[in-house]
């Protein structure tokens, strides 16, 4: 038996007038307003990004050509392969997520065509499982690279200053990446176009249960984390369309 989750806001209720909404909103306690007006569940302290949508979303606008861009993906099959695209305003140190893509049970070639349609020159960040070679062929990162996607040379990772005692390798941290995004949200340095409804919807449900991240319906958010921690590889659109050109410009965010 399949299951689906459908949420509705009071904007889906045509008989509520603007005056009625104002009266009802004033009567609701602040902590209940999102649940009552937007259908967003009250997950309380379990929310990983407890930031109102209004503070992190914005109306779409044309991306200036001189802004560096970057994309990032999370691999999937039953759960969707997801991609997000971002552009960086260097003057304000603000990253804007301006587009998203997600599709399940779809082959690499189809995903690759959808990705390249948004700019074959845009670098693509990717997670650790892209390096997993199998008897069937090269790892996923290699497969996308073979299809012409501009995959970064190495996987995305948030490197910490601690070392794993068993492997003697520098540790990477999902939690550090999440906290960095939360800080950027609260400081206004990370914005999402309000047309990216998939990632906004995931953010509303992204939560912990008994201290652990609930790993469902979070594919776009994983891609967002890879994008955020890979911002140093964002690239300005080349002046020519020659495929395979080296990055025209890179900019490292402080």
Coordinates of C-alpha atoms in Angstrom, one line a residue:
X1 CA 0.0 0.0 0.0
X2 CA 1.4 3.4 -1.0
X3 CA 1.2 6.5 1.1
X4 CA 1.2 10.2 0.3
X5 CA 1.3 13.3 2.4
X6 CA -0.7 16.3 1.2
X7 CA -0.6 19.6 3.0
X8 CA -2.9 22.6 2.4
X9 CA -2.8 26.2 3.5
X10 CA -5.7 28.5 4.1
X11 CA -4.9 30.0 0.7
X12 CA -6.5 26.8 -0.6
X13 CA -9.7 27.7 1.1
X14 CA -11.6 30.2 -1.2
X15 CA -14.3 31.3 1.3
X16 CA -11.8 32.9 3.7
X17 CA -11.5 36.6 3.0
X18 CA -8.5 38.8 3.7
X19 CA -10.3 40.3 6.7
X20 CA -11.2 36.9 8.1
X21 CA -7.6 35.7 7.8
X22 CA -6.4 38.8 9.6
X23 CA -8.8 38.2 12.5
X24 CA -8.0 34.5 12.8
X25 CA -4.2 35.2 12.6
X26 CA -4.4 37.6 15.5
X27 CA -6.3 35.1 17.6
X28 CA -3.7 32.3 17.0
X29 CA -0.7 31.9 19.4
X30 CA 2.5 32.7 17.4
X31 CA 3.8 29.1 17.7
X32 CA 0.6 27.7 16.1
X33 CA 0.4 30.1 13.2
X34 CA 2.4 28.1 10.6
X35 CA 0.5 24.9 11.4
X36 CA -2.9 26.6 11.3
X37 CA -2.4 28.8 8.2
X38 CA 0.1 26.8 6.1
X39 CA -0.5 23.2 7.1
X40 CA 3.0 23.0 8.4
X41 CA 3.1 20.5 11.3
X42 CA 4.3 21.6 14.7
X43 CA 7.5 19.7 15.1
X44 CA 8.8 21.9 17.8
X45 CA 12.5 21.6 18.8
X46 CA 12.9 18.7 16.4
X47 CA 13.1 21.0 13.4
X48 CA 16.6 21.2 11.9
X49 CA 16.0 24.6 10.2
X50 CA 13.5 26.4 12.5
X51 CA 13.5 29.5 10.3
X52 CA 10.3 30.9 8.9
X53 CA 9.9 30.5 5.1
X54 CA 9.4 34.3 4.7
X55 CA 13.0 34.9 6.0
X56 CA 14.7 32.6 3.5
X57 CA 12.7 32.9 0.4
X58 CA 12.5 35.6 -2.3
X59 CA 10.8 36.4 -5.6
X60 CA 12.8 35.2 -8.6
X61 CA 14.9 37.7 -10.5
X62 CA 17.3 37.5 -13.5
X63 CA 20.7 36.2 -12.4
X64 CA 23.4 38.7 -13.4
X65 CA 26.0 37.1 -15.8
X66 CA 28.9 38.1 -13.6
X67 CA 27.6 36.1 -10.6
X68 CA 29.4 32.7 -10.1
X69 CA 27.2 29.7 -10.3
X70 CA 27.3 26.2 -9.0
X71 CA 25.0 23.1 -9.0
X72 CA 25.0 20.2 -6.6
X73 CA 23.3 16.8 -6.7
X74 CA 22.2 13.9 -4.5
X75 CA 22.1 10.5 -6.2
X76 CA 19.0 8.4 -6.0
X77 CA 16.8 5.7 -7.6
X78 CA 13.7 4.8 -5.6
X79 CA 14.1 8.2 -3.9
X80 CA 14.7 10.9 -6.4
X81 CA 18.0 12.1 -7.9
X82 CA 17.9 15.7 -6.9
X83 CA 19.8 18.8 -8.1
X84 CA 19.8 22.4 -7.0
X85 CA 21.4 25.4 -8.7
X86 CA 22.9 28.4 -6.9
X87 CA 24.3 31.8 -7.8
X88 CA 26.5 34.0 -5.6
X89 CA 26.2 37.7 -5.2
X90 CA 29.8 38.6 -4.2
X91 CA 29.0 42.1 -3.2
X92 CA 26.6 41.0 -0.4
X93 CA 28.1 37.5 0.2
X94 CA 24.7 36.0 -0.5
X95 CA 23.9 32.7 -2.2
X96 CA 20.6 32.3 -4.1
X97 CA 19.2 28.9 -4.9
X98 CA 17.3 29.6 -8.1
X99 CA 16.4 26.2 -9.6
X100 CA 15.8 22.6 -8.6
X101 CA 15.2 19.2 -10.3
X102 CA 14.2 15.8 -9.0
X103 CA 13.2 12.6 -10.6
X104 CA 13.0 9.0 -9.5
X105 CA 13.7 5.7 -11.3
X106 CA 15.3 7.5 -14.2
X107 CA 18.6 6.7 -16.0
X108 CA 21.7 8.8 -15.8
X109 CA 21.4 9.9 -19.5
X110 CA 18.0 11.5 -18.8
X111 CA 19.2 13.3 -15.7
X112 CA 22.3 14.4 -17.5
X113 CA 20.3 16.0 -20.3
X114 CA 18.1 17.9 -17.8
X115 CA 21.2 19.1 -16.0
X116 CA 23.0 20.3 -19.1
X117 CA 20.0 22.2 -20.3
X118 CA 20.5 24.7 -17.5
X119 CA 24.1 25.3 -18.5
X120 CA 26.7 22.7 -19.5
X121 CA 29.4 25.0 -18.0
X122 CA 28.1 25.0 -14.5
X123 CA 30.2 22.9 -12.1
X124 CA 28.4 20.1 -10.3
X125 CA 29.2 19.1 -6.7
X126 CA 28.4 15.6 -5.7
X127 CA 28.4 13.3 -2.6
X128 CA 30.8 10.5 -1.5
X129 CA 28.8 7.7 -3.0
X130 CA 29.6 9.0 -6.5
X131 CA 33.0 7.3 -6.2
X132 CA 31.6 3.8 -5.6
X133 CA 32.8 1.7 -8.6
X134 CA 30.9 -1.5 -9.2
X135 CA 31.3 -4.6 -11.5
X136 CA 28.7 -2.9 -13.7
X137 CA 30.9 0.1 -14.5
X138 CA 32.4 3.3 -13.1
X139 CA 30.9 5.2 -10.2
X140 CA 28.0 7.5 -10.7
X141 CA 30.2 10.6 -10.8
X142 CA 32.1 9.1 -13.7
X143 CA 28.9 8.1 -15.5
X144 CA 27.7 11.7 -15.3
X145 CA 31.1 13.0 -16.4
X146 CA 31.0 10.7 -19.4
X147 CA 27.6 12.2 -20.3
X148 CA 29.1 15.7 -20.4
X149 CA 28.0 17.0 -16.9
X150 CA 30.7 19.3 -15.5
X151 CA 31.3 17.2 -12.4
X152 CA 33.9 18.6 -9.9
X153 CA 37.1 16.5 -9.6
X154 CA 36.4 15.6 -6.0
X155 CA 33.3 14.9 -3.8
X156 CA 31.8 17.6 -1.7
X157 CA 32.8 17.4 2.0
X158 CA 32.9 19.7 5.0
X159 CA 36.4 19.1 6.4
X160 CA 36.8 19.5 10.1
X161 CA 40.0 20.0 12.2
X162 CA 39.7 16.6 13.9
X163 CA 41.1 13.2 12.9
X164 CA 39.6 9.7 12.9
X165 CA 41.7 7.7 15.3
X166 CA 41.2 4.4 13.3
X167 CA 41.8 5.6 9.8
X168 CA 44.0 8.6 10.7
X169 CA 42.1 10.6 8.1
X170 CA 40.7 14.1 8.6
X171 CA 37.0 13.8 9.6
X172 CA 34.2 15.3 7.6
X173 CA 31.0 16.4 9.2
X174 CA 27.4 16.4 8.0
X175 CA 26.4 18.3 11.2
X176 CA 28.9 21.0 10.6
X177 CA 27.5 21.6 7.2
X178 CA 23.9 21.8 8.6
X179 CA 24.9 24.3 11.2
X180 CA 26.7 26.4 8.6
X181 CA 23.5 26.5 6.5
X182 CA 21.4 27.3 9.6
X183 CA 23.7 30.2 10.4
X184 CA 23.5 31.5 6.8
X185 CA 19.7 31.3 6.8
X186 CA 19.5 33.3 10.0
X187 CA 22.0 35.9 8.8
X188 CA 20.3 36.3 5.4
X189 CA 23.3 35.0 3.4
X190 CA 21.4 32.0 1.9
X191 CA 18.1 32.6 0.0
X192 CA 15.8 30.4 -2.0
X193 CA 13.6 31.5 -4.9
X194 CA 10.0 30.9 -3.9
X195 CA 9.5 28.9 -7.1
X196 CA 11.7 26.1 -5.6
X197 CA 8.7 24.6 -3.8
X198 CA 10.3 21.2 -3.5
X199 CA 13.3 22.3 -1.3
X200 CA 11.0 24.6 0.7
X201 CA 8.7 21.8 1.4
X202 CA 11.5 19.5 2.5
X203 CA 12.8 22.2 4.8
X204 CA 9.5 22.4 6.6
X205 CA 9.7 18.7 7.5
X206 CA 13.4 18.3 8.0
X207 CA 13.7 17.2 11.7
X208 CA 15.4 15.0 14.3
X209 CA 13.9 12.2 16.2
X210 CA 15.6 11.4 19.5
X211 CA 18.6 13.4 18.3
X212 CA 19.0 11.7 14.9
X213 CA 18.2 13.2 11.6
X214 CA 15.1 11.7 10.0
X215 CA 16.4 10.5 6.6
X216 CA 13.2 10.8 4.6
X217 CA 12.2 13.4 2.1
X218 CA 15.5 15.3 2.3
X219 CA 17.1 14.7 -1.1
X220 CA 17.1 18.4 -2.2
X221 CA 18.3 19.4 1.2
X222 CA 21.2 17.1 0.9
X223 CA 22.0 18.6 -2.5
X224 CA 21.8 22.0 -0.9
X225 CA 24.3 21.1 1.7
X226 CA 26.8 19.9 -1.0
X227 CA 26.3 23.1 -2.9
X228 CA 26.8 25.2 0.2
X229 CA 30.0 23.6 1.3
X230 CA 31.4 23.7 -2.3
X231 CA 30.9 27.4 -3.0
X232 CA 34.6 28.0 -3.6
X233 CA 34.1 26.2 -6.9
X234 CA 31.4 28.4 -8.2
X235 CA 32.2 29.7 -11.7
X236 CA 31.3 32.7 -13.9
X237 CA 29.9 31.8 -17.3
X238 CA 32.7 31.5 -19.8
X239 CA 32.8 34.1 -22.6
X240 CA 32.7 31.3 -25.2
X241 CA 30.6 28.2 -25.4
X242 CA 33.5 25.8 -26.1
X243 CA 32.8 22.6 -24.2
X244 CA 35.5 21.4 -21.8
X245 CA 36.9 24.9 -21.3
X246 CA 38.7 25.3 -17.9
X247 CA 36.7 27.3 -15.3
X248 CA 36.7 30.9 -16.4
X249 CA 36.8 32.2 -12.8
X250 CA 36.5 30.8 -9.3
X251 CA 35.6 32.7 -6.2
X252 CA 36.1 31.5 -2.7
X253 CA 33.6 32.6 -0.1
X254 CA 35.2 33.7 3.1

